[in-house]
Structures are given as C-alpha cells and as structure tokens.
PDB file of C-alpha atoms in Angstrom:
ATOM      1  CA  UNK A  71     159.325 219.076 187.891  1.00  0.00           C
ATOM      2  CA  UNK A  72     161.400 218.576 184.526  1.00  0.00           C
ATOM      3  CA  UNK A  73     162.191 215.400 183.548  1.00  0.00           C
ATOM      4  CA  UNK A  74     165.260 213.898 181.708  1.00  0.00           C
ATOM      5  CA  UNK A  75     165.971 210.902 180.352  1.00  0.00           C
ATOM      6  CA  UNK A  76     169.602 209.051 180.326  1.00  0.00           C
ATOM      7  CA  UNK A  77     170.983 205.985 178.801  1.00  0.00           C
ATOM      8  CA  UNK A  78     172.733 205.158 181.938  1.00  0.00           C
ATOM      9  CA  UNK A  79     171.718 204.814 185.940  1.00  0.00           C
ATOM     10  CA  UNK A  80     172.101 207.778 187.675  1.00  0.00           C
ATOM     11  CA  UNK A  81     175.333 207.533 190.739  1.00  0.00           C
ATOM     12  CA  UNK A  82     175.342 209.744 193.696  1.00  0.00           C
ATOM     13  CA  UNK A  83     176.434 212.642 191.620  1.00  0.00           C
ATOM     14  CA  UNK A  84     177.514 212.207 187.770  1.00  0.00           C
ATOM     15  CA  UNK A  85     178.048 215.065 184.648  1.00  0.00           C
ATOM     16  CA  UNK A  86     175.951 215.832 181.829  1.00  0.00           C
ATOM     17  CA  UNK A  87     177.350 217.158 179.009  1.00  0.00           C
ATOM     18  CA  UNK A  88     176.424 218.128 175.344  1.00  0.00           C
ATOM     19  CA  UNK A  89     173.024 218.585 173.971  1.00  0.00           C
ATOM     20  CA  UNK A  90     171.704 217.477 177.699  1.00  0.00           C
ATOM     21  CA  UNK A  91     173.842 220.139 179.477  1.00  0.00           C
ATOM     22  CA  UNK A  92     172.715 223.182 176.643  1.00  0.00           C
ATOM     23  CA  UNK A  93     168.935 222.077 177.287  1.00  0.00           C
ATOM     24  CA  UNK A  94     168.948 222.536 181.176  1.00  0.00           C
ATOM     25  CA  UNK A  95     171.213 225.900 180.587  1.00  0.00           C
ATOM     26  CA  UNK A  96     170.100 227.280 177.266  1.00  0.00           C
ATOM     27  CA  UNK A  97     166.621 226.128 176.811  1.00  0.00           C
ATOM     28  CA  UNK A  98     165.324 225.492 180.600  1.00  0.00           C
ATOM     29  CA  UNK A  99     167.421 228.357 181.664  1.00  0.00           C
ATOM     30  CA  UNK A 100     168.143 226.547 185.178  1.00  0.00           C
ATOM     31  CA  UNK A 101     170.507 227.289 187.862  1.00  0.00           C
ATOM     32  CA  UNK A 102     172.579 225.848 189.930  1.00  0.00           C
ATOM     33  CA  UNK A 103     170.658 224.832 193.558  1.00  0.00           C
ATOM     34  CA  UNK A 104     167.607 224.128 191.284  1.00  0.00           C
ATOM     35  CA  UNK A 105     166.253 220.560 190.836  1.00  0.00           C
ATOM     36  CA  UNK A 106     165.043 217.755 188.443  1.00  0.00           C
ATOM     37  CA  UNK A 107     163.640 214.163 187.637  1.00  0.00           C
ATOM     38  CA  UNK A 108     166.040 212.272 185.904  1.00  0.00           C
ATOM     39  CA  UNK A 109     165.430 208.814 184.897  1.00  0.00           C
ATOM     40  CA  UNK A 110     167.139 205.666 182.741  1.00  0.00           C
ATOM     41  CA  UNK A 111     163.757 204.653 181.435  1.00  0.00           C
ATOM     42  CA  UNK A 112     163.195 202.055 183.447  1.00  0.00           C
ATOM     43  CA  UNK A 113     160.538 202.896 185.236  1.00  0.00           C
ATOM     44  CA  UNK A 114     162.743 204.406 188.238  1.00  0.00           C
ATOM     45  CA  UNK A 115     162.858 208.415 189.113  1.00  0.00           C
ATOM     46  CA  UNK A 116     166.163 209.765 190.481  1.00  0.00           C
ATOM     47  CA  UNK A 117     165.612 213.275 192.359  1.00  0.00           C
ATOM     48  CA  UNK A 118     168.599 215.679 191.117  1.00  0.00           C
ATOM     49  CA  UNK A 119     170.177 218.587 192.691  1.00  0.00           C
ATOM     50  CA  UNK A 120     172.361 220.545 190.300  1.00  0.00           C
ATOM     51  CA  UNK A 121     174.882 221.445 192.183  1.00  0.00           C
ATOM     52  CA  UNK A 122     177.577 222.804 189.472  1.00  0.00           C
ATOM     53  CA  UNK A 123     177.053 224.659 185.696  1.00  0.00           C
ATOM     54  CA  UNK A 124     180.141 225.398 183.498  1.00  0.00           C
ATOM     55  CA  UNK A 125     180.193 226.290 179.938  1.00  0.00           C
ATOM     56  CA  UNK A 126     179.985 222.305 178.471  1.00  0.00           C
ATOM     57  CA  UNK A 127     178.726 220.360 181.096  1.00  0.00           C
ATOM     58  CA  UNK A 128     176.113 220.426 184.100  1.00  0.00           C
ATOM     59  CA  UNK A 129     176.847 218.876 187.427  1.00  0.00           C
ATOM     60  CA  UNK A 130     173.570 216.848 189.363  1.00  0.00           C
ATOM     61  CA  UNK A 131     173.626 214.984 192.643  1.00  0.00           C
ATOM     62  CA  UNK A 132     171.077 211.895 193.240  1.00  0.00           C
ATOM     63  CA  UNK A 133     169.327 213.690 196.568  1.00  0.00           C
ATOM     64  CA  UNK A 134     166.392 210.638 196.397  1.00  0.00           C
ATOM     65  CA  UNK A 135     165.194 207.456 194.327  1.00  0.00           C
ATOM     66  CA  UNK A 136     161.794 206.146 194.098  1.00  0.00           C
ATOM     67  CA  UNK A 137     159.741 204.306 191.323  1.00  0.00           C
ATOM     68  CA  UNK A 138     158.425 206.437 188.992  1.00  0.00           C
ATOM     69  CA  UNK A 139     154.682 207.728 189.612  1.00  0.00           C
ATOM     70  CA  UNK A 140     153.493 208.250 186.231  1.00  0.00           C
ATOM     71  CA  UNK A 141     153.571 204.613 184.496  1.00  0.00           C
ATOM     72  CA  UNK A 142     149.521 203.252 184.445  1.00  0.00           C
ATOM     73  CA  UNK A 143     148.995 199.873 185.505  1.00  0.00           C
ATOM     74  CA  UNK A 144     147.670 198.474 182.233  1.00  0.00           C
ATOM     75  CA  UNK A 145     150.121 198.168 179.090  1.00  0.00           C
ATOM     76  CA  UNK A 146     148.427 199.463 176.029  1.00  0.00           C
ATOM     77  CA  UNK A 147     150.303 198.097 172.592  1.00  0.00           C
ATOM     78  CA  UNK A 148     148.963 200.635 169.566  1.00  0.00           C
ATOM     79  CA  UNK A 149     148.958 198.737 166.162  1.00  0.00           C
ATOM     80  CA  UNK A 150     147.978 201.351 163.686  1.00  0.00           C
ATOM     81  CA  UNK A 151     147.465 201.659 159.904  1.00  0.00           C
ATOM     82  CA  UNK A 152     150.518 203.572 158.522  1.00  0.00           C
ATOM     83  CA  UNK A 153     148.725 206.640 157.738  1.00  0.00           C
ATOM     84  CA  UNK A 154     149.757 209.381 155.013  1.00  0.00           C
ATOM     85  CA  UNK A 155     151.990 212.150 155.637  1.00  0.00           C
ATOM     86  CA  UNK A 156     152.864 212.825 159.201  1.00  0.00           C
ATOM     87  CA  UNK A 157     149.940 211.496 160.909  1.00  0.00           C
ATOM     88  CA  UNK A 158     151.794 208.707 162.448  1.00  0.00           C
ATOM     89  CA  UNK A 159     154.307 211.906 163.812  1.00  0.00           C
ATOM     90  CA  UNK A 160     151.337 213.173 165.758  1.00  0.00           C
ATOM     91  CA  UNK A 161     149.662 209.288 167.037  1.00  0.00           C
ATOM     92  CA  UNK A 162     153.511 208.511 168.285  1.00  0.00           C
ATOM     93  CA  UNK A 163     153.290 212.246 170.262  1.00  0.00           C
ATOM     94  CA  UNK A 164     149.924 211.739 171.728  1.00  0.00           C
ATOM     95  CA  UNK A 165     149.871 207.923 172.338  1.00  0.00           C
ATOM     96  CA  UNK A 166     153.172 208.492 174.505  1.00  0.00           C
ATOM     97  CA  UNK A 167     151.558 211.293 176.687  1.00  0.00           C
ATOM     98  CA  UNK A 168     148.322 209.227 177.011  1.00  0.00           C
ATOM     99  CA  UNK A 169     150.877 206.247 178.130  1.00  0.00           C
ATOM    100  CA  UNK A 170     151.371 203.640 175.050  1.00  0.00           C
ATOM    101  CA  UNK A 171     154.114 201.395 175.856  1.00  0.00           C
ATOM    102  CA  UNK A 172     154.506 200.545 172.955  1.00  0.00           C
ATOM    103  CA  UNK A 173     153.361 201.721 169.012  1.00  0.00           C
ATOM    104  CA  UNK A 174     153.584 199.154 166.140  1.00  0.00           C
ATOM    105  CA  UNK A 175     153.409 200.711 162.634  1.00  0.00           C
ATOM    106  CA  UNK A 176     151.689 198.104 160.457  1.00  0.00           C
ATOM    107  CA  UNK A 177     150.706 197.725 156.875  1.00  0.00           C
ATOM    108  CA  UNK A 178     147.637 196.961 156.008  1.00  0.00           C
ATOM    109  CA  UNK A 179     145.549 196.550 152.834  1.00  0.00           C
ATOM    110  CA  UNK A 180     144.310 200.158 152.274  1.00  0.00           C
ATOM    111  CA  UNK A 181     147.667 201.823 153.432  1.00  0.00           C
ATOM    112  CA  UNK A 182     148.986 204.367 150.931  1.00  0.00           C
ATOM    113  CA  UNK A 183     152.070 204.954 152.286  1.00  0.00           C
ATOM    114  CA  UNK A 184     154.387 202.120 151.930  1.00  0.00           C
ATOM    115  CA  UNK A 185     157.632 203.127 152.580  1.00  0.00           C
ATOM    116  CA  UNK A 186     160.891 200.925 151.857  1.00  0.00           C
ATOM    117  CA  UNK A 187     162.567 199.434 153.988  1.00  0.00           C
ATOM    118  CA  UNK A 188     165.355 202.172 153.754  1.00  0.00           C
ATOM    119  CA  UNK A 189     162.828 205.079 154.097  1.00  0.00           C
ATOM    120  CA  UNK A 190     161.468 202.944 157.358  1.00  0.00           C
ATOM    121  CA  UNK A 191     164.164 202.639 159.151  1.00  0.00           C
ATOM    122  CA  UNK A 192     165.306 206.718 158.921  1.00  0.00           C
ATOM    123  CA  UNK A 193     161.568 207.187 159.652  1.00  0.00           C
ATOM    124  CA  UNK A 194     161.569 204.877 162.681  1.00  0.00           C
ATOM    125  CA  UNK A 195     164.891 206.659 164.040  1.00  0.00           C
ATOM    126  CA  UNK A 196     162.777 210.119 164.135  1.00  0.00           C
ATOM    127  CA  UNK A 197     160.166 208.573 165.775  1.00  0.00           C
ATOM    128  CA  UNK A 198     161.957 207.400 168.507  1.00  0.00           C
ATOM    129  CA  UNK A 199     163.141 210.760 168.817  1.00  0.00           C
ATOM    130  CA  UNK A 200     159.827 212.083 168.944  1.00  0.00           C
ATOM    131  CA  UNK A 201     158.541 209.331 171.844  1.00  0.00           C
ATOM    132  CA  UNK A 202     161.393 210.335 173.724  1.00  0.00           C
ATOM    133  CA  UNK A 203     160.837 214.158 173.588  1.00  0.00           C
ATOM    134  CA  UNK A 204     157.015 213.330 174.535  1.00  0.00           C
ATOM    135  CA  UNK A 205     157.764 211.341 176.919  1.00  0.00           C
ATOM    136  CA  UNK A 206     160.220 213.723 178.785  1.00  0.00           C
ATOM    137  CA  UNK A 207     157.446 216.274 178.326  1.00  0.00           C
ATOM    138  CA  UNK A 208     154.515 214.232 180.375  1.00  0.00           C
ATOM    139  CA  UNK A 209     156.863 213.008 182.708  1.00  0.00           C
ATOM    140  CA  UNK A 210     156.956 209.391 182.017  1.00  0.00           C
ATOM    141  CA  UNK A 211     158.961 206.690 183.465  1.00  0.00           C
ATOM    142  CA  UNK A 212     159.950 204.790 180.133  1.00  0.00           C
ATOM    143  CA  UNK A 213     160.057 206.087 176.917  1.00  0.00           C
ATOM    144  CA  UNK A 214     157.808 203.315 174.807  1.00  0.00           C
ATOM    145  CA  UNK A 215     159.519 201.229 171.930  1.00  0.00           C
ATOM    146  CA  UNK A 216     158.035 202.253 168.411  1.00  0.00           C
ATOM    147  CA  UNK A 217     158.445 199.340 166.860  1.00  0.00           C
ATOM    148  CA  UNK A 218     159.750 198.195 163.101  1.00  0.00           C
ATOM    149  CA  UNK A 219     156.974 198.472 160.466  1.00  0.00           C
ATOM    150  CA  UNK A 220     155.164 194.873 160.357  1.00  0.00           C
ATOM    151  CA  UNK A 221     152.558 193.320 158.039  1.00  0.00           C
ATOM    152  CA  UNK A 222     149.111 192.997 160.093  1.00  0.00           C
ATOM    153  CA  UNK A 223     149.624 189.065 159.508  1.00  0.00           C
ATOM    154  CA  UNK A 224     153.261 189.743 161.596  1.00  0.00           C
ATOM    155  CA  UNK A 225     151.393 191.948 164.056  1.00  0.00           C
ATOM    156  CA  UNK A 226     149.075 189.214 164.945  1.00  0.00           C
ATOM    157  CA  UNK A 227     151.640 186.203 165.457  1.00  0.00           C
ATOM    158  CA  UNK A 228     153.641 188.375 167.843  1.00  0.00           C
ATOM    159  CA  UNK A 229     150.911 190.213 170.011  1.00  0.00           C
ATOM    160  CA  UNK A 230     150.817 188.631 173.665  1.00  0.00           C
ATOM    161  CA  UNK A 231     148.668 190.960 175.216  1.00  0.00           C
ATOM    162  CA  UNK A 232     146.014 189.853 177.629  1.00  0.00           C
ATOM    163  CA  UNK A 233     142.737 191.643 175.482  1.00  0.00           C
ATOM    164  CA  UNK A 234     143.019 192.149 172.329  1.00  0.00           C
ATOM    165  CA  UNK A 235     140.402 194.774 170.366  1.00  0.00           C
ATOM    166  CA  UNK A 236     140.032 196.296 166.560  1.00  0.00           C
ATOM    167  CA  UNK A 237     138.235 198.822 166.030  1.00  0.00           C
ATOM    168  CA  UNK A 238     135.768 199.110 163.139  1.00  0.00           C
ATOM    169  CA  UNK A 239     133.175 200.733 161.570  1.00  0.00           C
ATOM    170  CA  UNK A 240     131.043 198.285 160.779  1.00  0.00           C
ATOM    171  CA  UNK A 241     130.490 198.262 164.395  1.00  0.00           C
ATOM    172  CA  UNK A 242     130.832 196.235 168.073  1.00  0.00           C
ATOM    173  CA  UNK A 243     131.084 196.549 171.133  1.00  0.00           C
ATOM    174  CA  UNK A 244     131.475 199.123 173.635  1.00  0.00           C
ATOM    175  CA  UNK A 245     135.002 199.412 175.673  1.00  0.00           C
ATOM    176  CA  UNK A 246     133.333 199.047 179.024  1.00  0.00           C
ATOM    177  CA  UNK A 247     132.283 195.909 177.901  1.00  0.00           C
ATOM    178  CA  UNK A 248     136.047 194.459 177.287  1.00  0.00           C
ATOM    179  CA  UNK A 249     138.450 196.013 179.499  1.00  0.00           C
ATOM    180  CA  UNK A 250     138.262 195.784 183.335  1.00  0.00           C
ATOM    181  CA  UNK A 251     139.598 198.089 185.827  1.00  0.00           C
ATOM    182  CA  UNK A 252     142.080 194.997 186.363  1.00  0.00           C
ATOM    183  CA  UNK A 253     143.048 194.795 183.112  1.00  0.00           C
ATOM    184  CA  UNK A 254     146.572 194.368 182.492  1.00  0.00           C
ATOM    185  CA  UNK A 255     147.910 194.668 178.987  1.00  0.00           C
ATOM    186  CA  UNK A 256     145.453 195.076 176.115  1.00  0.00           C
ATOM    187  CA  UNK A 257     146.351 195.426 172.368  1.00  0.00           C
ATOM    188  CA  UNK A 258     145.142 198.490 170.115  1.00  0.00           C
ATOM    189  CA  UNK A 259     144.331 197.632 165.934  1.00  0.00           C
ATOM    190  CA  UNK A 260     143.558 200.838 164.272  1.00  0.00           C
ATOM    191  CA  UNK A 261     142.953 200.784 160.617  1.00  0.00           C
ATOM    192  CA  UNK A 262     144.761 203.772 158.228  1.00  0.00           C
ATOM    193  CA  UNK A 263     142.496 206.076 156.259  1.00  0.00           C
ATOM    194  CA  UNK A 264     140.632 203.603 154.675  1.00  0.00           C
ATOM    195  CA  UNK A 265     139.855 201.168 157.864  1.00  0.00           C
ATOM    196  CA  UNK A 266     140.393 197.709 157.495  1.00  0.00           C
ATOM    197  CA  UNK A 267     138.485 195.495 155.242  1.00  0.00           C
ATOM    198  CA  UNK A 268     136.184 192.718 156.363  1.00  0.00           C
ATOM    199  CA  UNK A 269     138.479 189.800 155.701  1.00  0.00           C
ATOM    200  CA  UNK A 270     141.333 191.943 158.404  1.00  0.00           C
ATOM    201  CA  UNK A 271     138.341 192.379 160.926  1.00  0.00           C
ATOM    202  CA  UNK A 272     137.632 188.537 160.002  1.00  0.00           C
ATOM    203  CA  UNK A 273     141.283 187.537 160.775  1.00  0.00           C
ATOM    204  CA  UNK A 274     141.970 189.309 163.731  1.00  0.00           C
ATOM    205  CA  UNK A 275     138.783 188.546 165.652  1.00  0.00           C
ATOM    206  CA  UNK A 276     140.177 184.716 164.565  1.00  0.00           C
ATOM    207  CA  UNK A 277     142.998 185.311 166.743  1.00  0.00           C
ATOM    208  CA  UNK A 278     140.777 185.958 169.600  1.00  0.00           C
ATOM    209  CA  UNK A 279     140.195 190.225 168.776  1.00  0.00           C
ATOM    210  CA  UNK A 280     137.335 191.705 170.079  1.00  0.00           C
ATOM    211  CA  UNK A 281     135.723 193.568 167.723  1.00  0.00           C
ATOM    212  CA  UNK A 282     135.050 197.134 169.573  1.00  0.00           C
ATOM    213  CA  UNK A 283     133.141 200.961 168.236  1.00  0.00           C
ATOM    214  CA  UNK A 284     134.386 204.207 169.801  1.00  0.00           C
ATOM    215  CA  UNK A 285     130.576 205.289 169.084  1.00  0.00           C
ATOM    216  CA  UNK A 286     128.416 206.213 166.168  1.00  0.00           C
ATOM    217  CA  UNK A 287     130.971 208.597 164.753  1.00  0.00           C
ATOM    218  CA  UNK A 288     133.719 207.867 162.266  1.00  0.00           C
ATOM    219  CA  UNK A 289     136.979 208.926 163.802  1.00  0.00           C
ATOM    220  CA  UNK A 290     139.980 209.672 161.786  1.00  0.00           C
ATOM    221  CA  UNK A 291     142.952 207.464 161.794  1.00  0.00           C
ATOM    222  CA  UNK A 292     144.832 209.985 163.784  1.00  0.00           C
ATOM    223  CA  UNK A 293     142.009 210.364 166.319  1.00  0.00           C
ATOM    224  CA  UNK A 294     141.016 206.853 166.856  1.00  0.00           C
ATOM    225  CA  UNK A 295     144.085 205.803 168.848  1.00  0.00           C
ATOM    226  CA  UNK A 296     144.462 209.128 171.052  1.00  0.00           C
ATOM    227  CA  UNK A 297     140.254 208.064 171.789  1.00  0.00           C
ATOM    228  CA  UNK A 298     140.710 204.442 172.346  1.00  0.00           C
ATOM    229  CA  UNK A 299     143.617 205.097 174.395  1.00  0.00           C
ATOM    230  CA  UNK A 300     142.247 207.297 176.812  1.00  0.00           C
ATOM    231  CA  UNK A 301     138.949 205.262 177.366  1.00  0.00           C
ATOM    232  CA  UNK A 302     141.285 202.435 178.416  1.00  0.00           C
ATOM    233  CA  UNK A 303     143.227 204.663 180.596  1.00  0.00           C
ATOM    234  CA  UNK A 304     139.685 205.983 182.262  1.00  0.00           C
ATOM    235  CA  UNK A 305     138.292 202.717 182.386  1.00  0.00           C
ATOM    236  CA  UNK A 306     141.491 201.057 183.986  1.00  0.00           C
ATOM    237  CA  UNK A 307     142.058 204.350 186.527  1.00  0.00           C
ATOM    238  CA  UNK A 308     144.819 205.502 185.042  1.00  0.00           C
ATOM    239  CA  UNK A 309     143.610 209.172 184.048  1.00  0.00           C
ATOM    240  CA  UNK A 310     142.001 210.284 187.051  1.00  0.00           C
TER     241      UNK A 310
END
C-alpha cells in the first residue's frame, strides 16, 4: 500500500493539499474510494480512505491506526566517510530502505570532499529530501535524521549506541561475532575512499569500537554501509 508522510497527526478525516494532493492525483493516479498508509513519522501508521479529489486538494478519512510494521528492532547509526561526488546521495537512499535511523556524515583524514559549512547545510537539506522520498518508498515508519557533517573526533563523543564497530581493511572480526539477535542499537564507522588510517582505527577501538571485516574483499565506500547494514539486519531478524 502507498505510503505518505505528514508533518502533522492524522484526525478522523483532514485535507491534503499542494505537492501532496498532485502526487496521489497526478503521479499515483488514485481515485477516490482507494486507500493509503499515511504516517507523522513517528513510528505510527494511519489507514486512509480517500473519500473526496478536487482540483487542489485531496480529501482522506483515518478508517484504522496501528504501530507501524516496518521499523526493525535494532537502531543502526551509519557514520560514513564523506565520499566524492554523489556517493553519499546513493548510501542516504539505500541505508534508509535497509532501515538506518539515522546517517552521520563525518570527516575524516582521507576525505576529499570537504565542503563548507554553507555548501553543507544546502547539501544536508537535499538529503533529507532524499531519506524522506526513500523512506516513503519502502514503507517506513520514520524517516531517519541525516545528521550535520561532524569531525570523527565529534562523532565519537556523541555516539551512545549499545555496540559500536569500524570497519577496516586491515582486518577483524566477523559480524556474527558482535551483534546478537538481541541487539539493540549498534553504531556503523565507514571510512571514505581512502579508509581510515591506523591512528582512526586506533582511536575508535579506544572508545570501546570493535574492530569488524565484511570479508576478504575490499568494498567500496558506497557498498560497505548498504553490506554492513544488511548483515545486522539478518543477524538481528529484521530482513527475513
């Protein structure tokens, strides 16, 4: 069922108007008597009837509530290497539909691209429209925060997940071996195109990172979230 997201929560019936109302109409070509998801990313699912369509404005009626089905049971935080070009375009995309709750741009030594803090923050306002457009697309029940770009120093003082990995080539230690089924929140480093260095591998694992492989391989930058991610979504039974 199509899913939309609002920045309000649903009533028993309530209007949608403007670029909402032309999607349903224009681009999903639906009627009236047809129905939909809506939700105000919160993790709750509101069953819609449309039950009116004018010109401007689409008319939906709250038929049932219910938490939403789609959220996994173990929060995943990506911290990746701002890559070159629009990598990080395609990590935000995937890492939503895989179910990130959050994605942390963060510098690192061997980043290239180091954009200002102007360029960042008109970058950061398309990604946000990209998380939200993948996660109406996979159905989620939030759409997860892409965070301000951060230094990997600023990274580590705010990260309060549960299990805490970086990935690296120099090697370590399988994913089975550090997240549970029962895991609850786990934090993701991912280096840029160059990886990290050893004194980045040396000061995360400090801060209680295990160091982790995704095999004998060398992934790209772009690839080595969308892998990590869905090992911990097998591992934890969330991608059944």
């Amino acid at each position: 069922m199509q899913k939309l997201f609002v920045d309000f929560t649903p009533e028993k019936e309530f209007l949608l108007s403007g670029e909402q109302a032309r999607h349903l109409t224009k681009s999903l070509r639906m009627k009236t008597g047809e129905m939909l998801t809506v939700t105000d990313g919160s993790g709750r699912d509101y069953g819609c009837q449309i039950t009116n369509i004018t010109k401007d404005t689409v008319t939906l009626a709250v038929c049932y509530e219910q938490a939403s089905e789609s959220e996994p049971t173990c929060a995943v935080t990506i911290y990746q290497g701002v890559p070159k070009g629009t990598k990080l375009e395609e990590i935000l995309q995937k890492c939503t539909e895989l179910g990130a709750v959050r994605i942390v741009p963060t510098l690192t030594k061997r980043c290239i691209s180091r954009p200002d803090d102007k360029s960042a923050k008109k970058k950061n306002e398309r990604y946000q429209k990209i998380a939200l457009e993948a996660a109406q697309q996979s159905g989620r029940g939030i759409v997860p925060e892409i965070a301000p770009m951060k230094s990997l120093k600023e990274a580590i003082a705010e990260d309060t997940c549960d299990t805490k990995i970086v990935f690296y080539e120099g090697g370590g230690a399988p994913l089975g071996e550090i997240v549970k089924k029962d895991t609850k929140s786990v934090s993701v480093y991912i280096g840029p195109e160059g990886g990290f260095d050893a004194d980045e591998v040396a000061l995360l694992t400090a801060h209680g990172a295990a160091q982790a492989t995704l095999g004998k391989r060398i992934l790209r930058t772009q690839t080595a979230p969308v892998a990590a991610l869905s090992v911990i979504m097998y591992i934890t039974g969330n991608l059944a």
